[in-house]
Amino acid sequence: MNKLKINLLLLLLYPLFAGAKEVNLSSPNKALHVVVTTDKYVSMQVLHKENVLFTVRDIYLDTDQGMLPKLNAKVHSVKKNVVDQIIVPEIKEKNSQIVDRYNEVSLQFADKTKLEIRLYDNGVAYRISTNCKGELTIFDEAADFVFNPSSTLFFQKDANMNSDYEAPYVEQKIQDIEQGTTGNYPALVKTPSGVNVLLLESDLQDYPCLWLEKGNKDLRAHFWNYPKTYNIKGNSKNRRQILSCENYIAKTSGKRTFPWRVFAIASEDKDLLNNQLVYQLAPKCQIETPSWIKPGWVTFDWWARRGLYNVDFKAGINTETAKYMIDFASHFGIRYFLFDDGWTYKEDLTRTIDGLNMKEVVDYATSKGVDVMLWVTYDLFDSQMEAALAKFSEWGIKGLKIDFINRSDQEASNFYWKAAKKAAEYKMVLDFHGAYRPDGLRRTYPNVLTREALVEFEQNGGTYKDNPDNRCMLPFIRNVAGPMDYIPGTLNNATKRSFRFNHDTPMGQGTRAHFMAMAVIAESPMQMLPDPQSDYYKEAECTEFLVSIPVEWDEIVPLDSKIGDYVTMARRNGDSWYVAAITDWNPRNIKLDLSFLSKGKKYKMEIFKDGINADIRAIDYKHESIEVEGGEIMNISLASGGGWVAKISVL
């Protein structure tokens, strides 16, 4: 990357005698230590301030060429390295610059297999490399993750190889989880000492996703096997679902590096909020000139069922409705308008339904400074990719929302890379839905702006899953993996007592200020508005503030936060700061420390906060402007399911 500064301070290469059993490594700040042992199996013990935090035991690949590394593997050489560099991300999710500082050790075994370990101040990662001729069949990748059994695991419990990755987080002691229980990443372990270990992965190429399984006592790696047969009688939303599998997880090149197994470590809950290890460990950007990639806000037509009013046309999937929504986007400075489900003629991505002239709509949007995106299913897009992209380009489409992938096997993971690469060739941004969590792909192809893999706002149409408790989990778990398409900013707000299911006019569980604060809390370079555009016109005061919240950030400062209970953070974009807080169903008073501002300097603070009756009518809010001073402590009050959000500008 341009401006990349690498300072290689140490390079040691030395042979080890055949009986060597242990290799040690410390983090740059000396708080974390790793001890690698090579007895019968290769294992890695991680210590935090000299106390054992966890162990990764029995690391190997089970392949058609035997175990790699082999049993009783002999270490041929050890290579140590120190890296201190600055990464300048193409898309600024948390910071305009990322400090990438780590100590590294690489163990090469006699069978030419390699184990690489990187130790950061805020985590550790390892990966296996192989050097075999021809194709390698992987039957399994083994690893046991050994924690104190009284540790608490927060994870999405799931047992479906065709998962939509939208299960709610459950909280259980490891010792209480039933053997054979599975769930997907990221998964958070809170140890008895209070130290957090978040399990993630990065650089997932030509390989299935890593899941988690409860073994007899410990957690262990789990993968879904390569698909063998599919559901061929369904529609494009379920036609690619797997019915049966092969006896292997992957067939791949024998000479390659495998994905990074990542463990983000934080002594305080809030320190998870600024962890970027998944991004740091991903391959560098492969788009030669990525300046065409434009993050931004999106308005779309599907979720609110085109529930427009005070208009002179019949709302629907048609040219008139699209132009109205484009006018709305232009009025409020929203970058994208998205046609969601229903715009295609049957299953042909190159044709629209009657009443919709796509070229006319896109030309109109262009004249208004708005870009148009299209929703497509994985099945249709994968089978029509070349023809569809050519037609989309002819129309002038700038982005795609790809939905219903609902798998994480090797074939599916390869689709993500193929789609990202091909979309980049046509200069289109992507949003993956029905998708597994981020794995670093967005660094390699930064046109991948966001993805789902969470319980998000649309769940409010028919479940209770997307509640304030869920939203107070997401920043510490799902958002650490990467951007999440939560869809903040609904104005149809409900208390816990008044919430009802309504698919056509969905409510959000929580206050108005809570959902506005989510535009700062929920990190994504592409944010979507769920409600009918007519509602946002009616509530212009909230709308104008909401869509002025940036989607890229130069700096993040985590503030007082507790997993599952409340979140407080500050983010900077240029000279302006945005501060947000949300709480669970418990009303809460929070001390807001403004020490991230220059001490003694005066600032204007524009605030949207819970109104005095927000506990009764969740739409109640108060909008005010006050003067604050850098370094002062403010007391803020949040109602049940409440929130608080402010913009801070220099006077």
PDB file of C-alpha atoms in Angstrom, residues 325-499:
ATOM      1  CA  MET A 325     -37.232   7.835  -3.899  1.00  0.00           C
ATOM      2  CA  ILE A 326     -34.362   9.254  -5.942  1.00  0.00           C
ATOM      3  CA  ASP A 327     -35.715  12.768  -5.353  1.00  0.00           C
ATOM      4  CA  PHE A 328     -35.730  11.962  -1.642  1.00  0.00           C
ATOM      5  CA  ALA A 329     -32.112  10.770  -1.793  1.00  0.00           C
ATOM      6  CA  SER A 330     -31.076  13.885  -3.667  1.00  0.00           C
ATOM      7  CA  HIS A 331     -32.912  16.186  -1.232  1.00  0.00           C
ATOM      8  CA  PHE A 332     -31.152  14.760   1.812  1.00  0.00           C
ATOM      9  CA  GLY A 333     -27.749  14.132   0.183  1.00  0.00           C
ATOM     10  CA  ILE A 334     -28.033  10.333   0.233  1.00  0.00           C
ATOM     11  CA  ARG A 335     -25.630   8.662  -2.180  1.00  0.00           C
ATOM     12  CA  TYR A 336     -27.507   5.486  -3.211  1.00  0.00           C
ATOM     13  CA  PHE A 337     -30.991   4.283  -4.096  1.00  0.00           C
ATOM     14  CA  LEU A 338     -31.415   0.493  -4.014  1.00  0.00           C
ATOM     15  CA  PHE A 339     -33.964  -1.563  -5.925  1.00  0.00           C
ATOM     16  CA  ASP A 340     -34.474  -4.533  -3.637  1.00  0.00           C
ATOM     17  CA  ASP A 341     -36.400  -7.774  -4.281  1.00  0.00           C
ATOM     18  CA  GLY A 342     -38.920  -7.775  -7.133  1.00  0.00           C
ATOM     19  CA  TRP A 343     -37.421  -5.694  -9.928  1.00  0.00           C
ATOM     20  CA  THR A 344     -36.437  -8.557 -12.271  1.00  0.00           C
ATOM     21  CA  TYR A 345     -38.610 -10.177 -14.921  1.00  0.00           C
ATOM     22  CA  LYS A 346     -38.933 -13.729 -13.592  1.00  0.00           C
ATOM     23  CA  GLU A 347     -35.344 -14.980 -13.158  1.00  0.00           C
ATOM     24  CA  ASP A 348     -33.676 -12.950 -15.895  1.00  0.00           C
ATOM     25  CA  LEU A 349     -31.296 -10.375 -14.413  1.00  0.00           C
ATOM     26  CA  THR A 350     -31.039  -8.557 -17.740  1.00  0.00           C
ATOM     27  CA  ARG A 351     -34.764  -7.676 -17.845  1.00  0.00           C
ATOM     28  CA  THR A 352     -37.062  -5.646 -15.613  1.00  0.00           C
ATOM     29  CA  ILE A 353     -40.735  -6.115 -14.830  1.00  0.00           C
ATOM     30  CA  ASP A 354     -43.355  -4.163 -16.780  1.00  0.00           C
ATOM     31  CA  GLY A 355     -43.701  -0.577 -15.644  1.00  0.00           C
ATOM     32  CA  LEU A 356     -40.053  -0.187 -14.743  1.00  0.00           C
ATOM     33  CA  ASN A 357     -37.667   1.441 -17.213  1.00  0.00           C
ATOM     34  CA  MET A 358     -34.276   0.898 -15.627  1.00  0.00           C
ATOM     35  CA  LYS A 359     -32.282   3.035 -18.048  1.00  0.00           C
ATOM     36  CA  GLU A 360     -34.688   5.937 -17.576  1.00  0.00           C
ATOM     37  CA  VAL A 361     -34.488   5.584 -13.800  1.00  0.00           C
ATOM     38  CA  VAL A 362     -30.692   5.451 -13.737  1.00  0.00           C
ATOM     39  CA  ASP A 363     -30.352   8.439 -16.083  1.00  0.00           C
ATOM     40  CA  TYR A 364     -32.724  10.368 -13.833  1.00  0.00           C
ATOM     41  CA  ALA A 365     -30.730   9.378 -10.748  1.00  0.00           C
ATOM     42  CA  THR A 366     -27.492  10.455 -12.399  1.00  0.00           C
ATOM     43  CA  SER A 367     -28.990  13.874 -13.143  1.00  0.00           C
ATOM     44  CA  LYS A 368     -29.804  14.162  -9.427  1.00  0.00           C
ATOM     45  CA  GLY A 369     -26.378  13.038  -8.203  1.00  0.00           C
ATOM     46  CA  VAL A 370     -27.667   9.684  -6.936  1.00  0.00           C
ATOM     47  CA  ASP A 371     -26.266   6.230  -7.749  1.00  0.00           C
ATOM     48  CA  VAL A 372     -28.485   3.169  -8.232  1.00  0.00           C
ATOM     49  CA  MET A 373     -27.923  -0.295  -6.752  1.00  0.00           C
ATOM     50  CA  LEU A 374     -29.687  -3.592  -7.492  1.00  0.00           C
ATOM     51  CA  TRP A 375     -30.601  -6.567  -5.309  1.00  0.00           C
ATOM     52  CA  VAL A 376     -29.770 -10.012  -6.724  1.00  0.00           C
ATOM     53  CA  THR A 377     -29.725 -13.557  -5.372  1.00  0.00           C
ATOM     54  CA  TYR A 378     -26.550 -15.611  -5.181  1.00  0.00           C
ATOM     55  CA  ASP A 379     -28.053 -18.310  -7.399  1.00  0.00           C
ATOM     56  CA  LEU A 380     -29.056 -15.989 -10.220  1.00  0.00           C
ATOM     57  CA  PHE A 381     -25.980 -13.788 -10.059  1.00  0.00           C
ATOM     58  CA  ASP A 382     -23.525 -16.689  -9.999  1.00  0.00           C
ATOM     59  CA  SER A 383     -25.181 -18.337 -13.005  1.00  0.00           C
ATOM     60  CA  GLN A 384     -25.636 -15.098 -15.015  1.00  0.00           C
ATOM     61  CA  MET A 385     -22.648 -13.074 -13.800  1.00  0.00           C
ATOM     62  CA  GLU A 386     -21.062 -12.028 -17.092  1.00  0.00           C
ATOM     63  CA  ALA A 387     -24.304 -11.188 -18.898  1.00  0.00           C
ATOM     64  CA  ALA A 388     -25.794  -9.493 -15.839  1.00  0.00           C
ATOM     65  CA  LEU A 389     -22.771  -7.297 -15.149  1.00  0.00           C
ATOM     66  CA  ALA A 390     -22.607  -6.258 -18.794  1.00  0.00           C
ATOM     67  CA  LYS A 391     -26.283  -5.238 -18.723  1.00  0.00           C
ATOM     68  CA  PHE A 392     -25.957  -3.525 -15.331  1.00  0.00           C
ATOM     69  CA  SER A 393     -23.004  -1.546 -16.660  1.00  0.00           C
ATOM     70  CA  GLU A 394     -25.015  -0.565 -19.737  1.00  0.00           C
ATOM     71  CA  TRP A 395     -27.788   0.706 -17.458  1.00  0.00           C
ATOM     72  CA  GLY A 396     -25.276   2.600 -15.295  1.00  0.00           C
ATOM     73  CA  ILE A 397     -25.673   0.571 -12.081  1.00  0.00           C
ATOM     74  CA  LYS A 398     -23.096   1.378  -9.368  1.00  0.00           C
ATOM     75  CA  GLY A 399     -23.606  -1.375  -6.812  1.00  0.00           C
ATOM     76  CA  LEU A 400     -25.168  -4.718  -5.908  1.00  0.00           C
ATOM     77  CA  LYS A 401     -26.735  -6.281  -2.846  1.00  0.00           C
ATOM     78  CA  ILE A 402     -26.168 -10.046  -3.188  1.00  0.00           C
ATOM     79  CA  ASP A 403     -28.514 -12.098  -1.017  1.00  0.00           C
ATOM     80  CA  PHE A 404     -29.316 -15.665   0.079  1.00  0.00           C
ATOM     81  CA  ILE A 405     -25.830 -17.140  -0.094  1.00  0.00           C
ATOM     82  CA  ASN A 406     -26.565 -18.912   3.199  1.00  0.00           C
ATOM     83  CA  ARG A 407     -23.506 -21.162   3.144  1.00  0.00           C
ATOM     84  CA  SER A 408     -19.897 -21.129   4.267  1.00  0.00           C
ATOM     85  CA  ASP A 409     -18.316 -24.130   2.502  1.00  0.00           C
ATOM     86  CA  GLN A 410     -15.355 -23.845   0.130  1.00  0.00           C
ATOM     87  CA  GLU A 411     -17.518 -23.376  -2.967  1.00  0.00           C
ATOM     88  CA  ALA A 412     -19.439 -20.553  -1.307  1.00  0.00           C
ATOM     89  CA  SER A 413     -16.335 -18.779  -0.015  1.00  0.00           C
ATOM     90  CA  ASN A 414     -14.869 -18.858  -3.515  1.00  0.00           C
ATOM     91  CA  PHE A 415     -18.009 -17.102  -4.773  1.00  0.00           C
ATOM     92  CA  TYR A 416     -17.328 -14.084  -2.530  1.00  0.00           C
ATOM     93  CA  TRP A 417     -13.884 -13.590  -4.062  1.00  0.00           C
ATOM     94  CA  LYS A 418     -15.154 -14.121  -7.594  1.00  0.00           C
ATOM     95  CA  ALA A 419     -18.041 -11.696  -7.115  1.00  0.00           C
ATOM     96  CA  ALA A 420     -15.817  -9.056  -5.508  1.00  0.00           C
ATOM     97  CA  LYS A 421     -13.246  -9.270  -8.292  1.00  0.00           C
ATOM     98  CA  LYS A 422     -15.771  -9.199 -11.146  1.00  0.00           C
ATOM     99  CA  ALA A 423     -17.786  -6.365  -9.583  1.00  0.00           C
ATOM    100  CA  ALA A 424     -14.573  -4.355  -9.198  1.00  0.00           C
ATOM    101  CA  GLU A 425     -13.869  -4.788 -12.908  1.00  0.00           C
ATOM    102  CA  TYR A 426     -17.209  -3.059 -13.551  1.00  0.00           C
ATOM    103  CA  LYS A 427     -16.611  -0.507 -10.760  1.00  0.00           C
ATOM    104  CA  MET A 428     -19.510  -1.657  -8.615  1.00  0.00           C
ATOM    105  CA  VAL A 429     -19.685  -1.737  -4.824  1.00  0.00           C
ATOM    106  CA  LEU A 430     -21.104  -4.749  -2.961  1.00  0.00           C
ATOM    107  CA  ASP A 431     -23.244  -5.527   0.060  1.00  0.00           C
ATOM    108  CA  PHE A 432     -23.467  -9.251   0.916  1.00  0.00           C
ATOM    109  CA  HIS A 433     -26.655 -10.470   2.623  1.00  0.00           C
ATOM    110  CA  GLY A 434     -27.524 -13.976   3.748  1.00  0.00           C
ATOM    111  CA  ALA A 435     -23.771 -14.030   4.229  1.00  0.00           C
ATOM    112  CA  TYR A 436     -21.159 -15.226   6.677  1.00  0.00           C
ATOM    113  CA  ARG A 437     -19.248 -12.654   8.724  1.00  0.00           C
ATOM    114  CA  PRO A 438     -16.377 -10.528   7.299  1.00  0.00           C
ATOM    115  CA  ASP A 439     -13.052 -12.292   6.844  1.00  0.00           C
ATOM    116  CA  GLY A 440     -10.760  -9.565   5.509  1.00  0.00           C
ATOM    117  CA  LEU A 441     -11.996  -9.676   1.902  1.00  0.00           C
ATOM    118  CA  ARG A 442     -12.838  -5.980   2.118  1.00  0.00           C
ATOM    119  CA  ARG A 443      -9.150  -5.062   2.430  1.00  0.00           C
ATOM    120  CA  THR A 444      -8.269  -6.965  -0.737  1.00  0.00           C
ATOM    121  CA  TYR A 445     -11.376  -5.755  -2.570  1.00  0.00           C
ATOM    122  CA  PRO A 446     -12.532  -2.586  -0.781  1.00  0.00           C
ATOM    123  CA  ASN A 447     -15.556  -2.376  -3.091  1.00  0.00           C
ATOM    124  CA  VAL A 448     -17.050  -4.899  -0.624  1.00  0.00           C
ATOM    125  CA  LEU A 449     -18.424  -2.214   1.677  1.00  0.00           C
ATOM    126  CA  THR A 450     -20.570  -4.164   4.113  1.00  0.00           C
ATOM    127  CA  ARG A 451     -22.430  -7.383   4.797  1.00  0.00           C
ATOM    128  CA  GLU A 452     -25.085  -8.902   7.019  1.00  0.00           C
ATOM    129  CA  ALA A 453     -24.384 -11.955   9.265  1.00  0.00           C
ATOM    130  CA  LEU A 454     -26.209 -10.584  12.294  1.00  0.00           C
ATOM    131  CA  VAL A 455     -29.615 -10.092  13.820  1.00  0.00           C
ATOM    132  CA  GLU A 456     -30.429  -6.715  12.276  1.00  0.00           C
ATOM    133  CA  PHE A 457     -33.349  -4.327  12.017  1.00  0.00           C
ATOM    134  CA  GLU A 458     -35.394  -6.319   9.505  1.00  0.00           C
ATOM    135  CA  GLN A 459     -35.903  -9.034  12.150  1.00  0.00           C
ATOM    136  CA  ASN A 460     -38.382  -6.670  13.851  1.00  0.00           C
ATOM    137  CA  GLY A 461     -41.003  -7.554  11.252  1.00  0.00           C
ATOM    138  CA  GLY A 462     -41.678 -10.948  12.806  1.00  0.00           C
ATOM    139  CA  THR A 463     -39.389 -11.687  15.762  1.00  0.00           C
ATOM    140  CA  TYR A 464     -38.210 -10.176  19.036  1.00  0.00           C
ATOM    141  CA  LYS A 465     -34.550 -10.939  18.213  1.00  0.00           C
ATOM    142  CA  ASP A 466     -33.395  -7.423  17.339  1.00  0.00           C
ATOM    143  CA  ASN A 467     -33.780  -5.857  20.747  1.00  0.00           C
ATOM    144  CA  PRO A 468     -31.562  -3.470  22.721  1.00  0.00           C
ATOM    145  CA  ASP A 469     -29.814  -6.429  24.375  1.00  0.00           C
ATOM    146  CA  ASN A 470     -28.734  -7.677  20.937  1.00  0.00           C
ATOM    147  CA  ARG A 471     -27.518  -4.243  19.893  1.00  0.00           C
ATOM    148  CA  CYS A 472     -25.402  -4.005  23.033  1.00  0.00           C
ATOM    149  CA  MET A 473     -23.677  -7.254  21.964  1.00  0.00           C
ATOM    150  CA  LEU A 474     -22.994  -6.458  18.315  1.00  0.00           C
ATOM    151  CA  PRO A 475     -20.194  -3.862  18.656  1.00  0.00           C
ATOM    152  CA  PHE A 476     -18.080  -6.197  20.832  1.00  0.00           C
ATOM    153  CA  ILE A 477     -18.506  -9.314  18.704  1.00  0.00           C
ATOM    154  CA  ARG A 478     -19.879  -9.046  15.164  1.00  0.00           C
ATOM    155  CA  ASN A 479     -18.565  -5.549  14.377  1.00  0.00           C
ATOM    156  CA  VAL A 480     -15.008  -6.487  15.385  1.00  0.00           C
ATOM    157  CA  ALA A 481     -14.938  -8.857  12.406  1.00  0.00           C
ATOM    158  CA  GLY A 482     -15.864  -6.003  10.078  1.00  0.00           C
ATOM    159  CA  PRO A 483     -18.647  -3.726   8.823  1.00  0.00           C
ATOM    160  CA  MET A 484     -22.218  -4.838   9.500  1.00  0.00           C
ATOM    161  CA  ASP A 485     -25.320  -3.815   7.585  1.00  0.00           C
ATOM    162  CA  TYR A 486     -27.484  -3.228  10.639  1.00  0.00           C
ATOM    163  CA  ILE A 487     -29.890  -0.676   8.982  1.00  0.00           C
ATOM    164  CA  PRO A 488     -30.138   2.001  11.715  1.00  0.00           C
ATOM    165  CA  GLY A 489     -32.367   5.042  11.955  1.00  0.00           C
ATOM    166  CA  THR A 490     -35.959   3.821  12.024  1.00  0.00           C
ATOM    167  CA  LEU A 491     -38.392   6.512  13.169  1.00  0.00           C
ATOM    168  CA  ASN A 492     -41.123   3.998  14.030  1.00  0.00           C
ATOM    169  CA  ASN A 493     -39.958   3.426  17.587  1.00  0.00           C
ATOM    170  CA  ALA A 494     -41.535   1.250  20.276  1.00  0.00           C
ATOM    171  CA  THR A 495     -41.054   0.536  23.951  1.00  0.00           C
ATOM    172  CA  LYS A 496     -40.746  -3.050  25.122  1.00  0.00           C
ATOM    173  CA  ARG A 497     -44.424  -2.990  26.065  1.00  0.00           C
ATOM    174  CA  SER A 498     -45.786  -1.326  22.909  1.00  0.00           C
ATOM    175  CA  PHE A 499     -43.782  -3.320  20.327  1.00  0.00           C
TER     176      PHE A 499
END
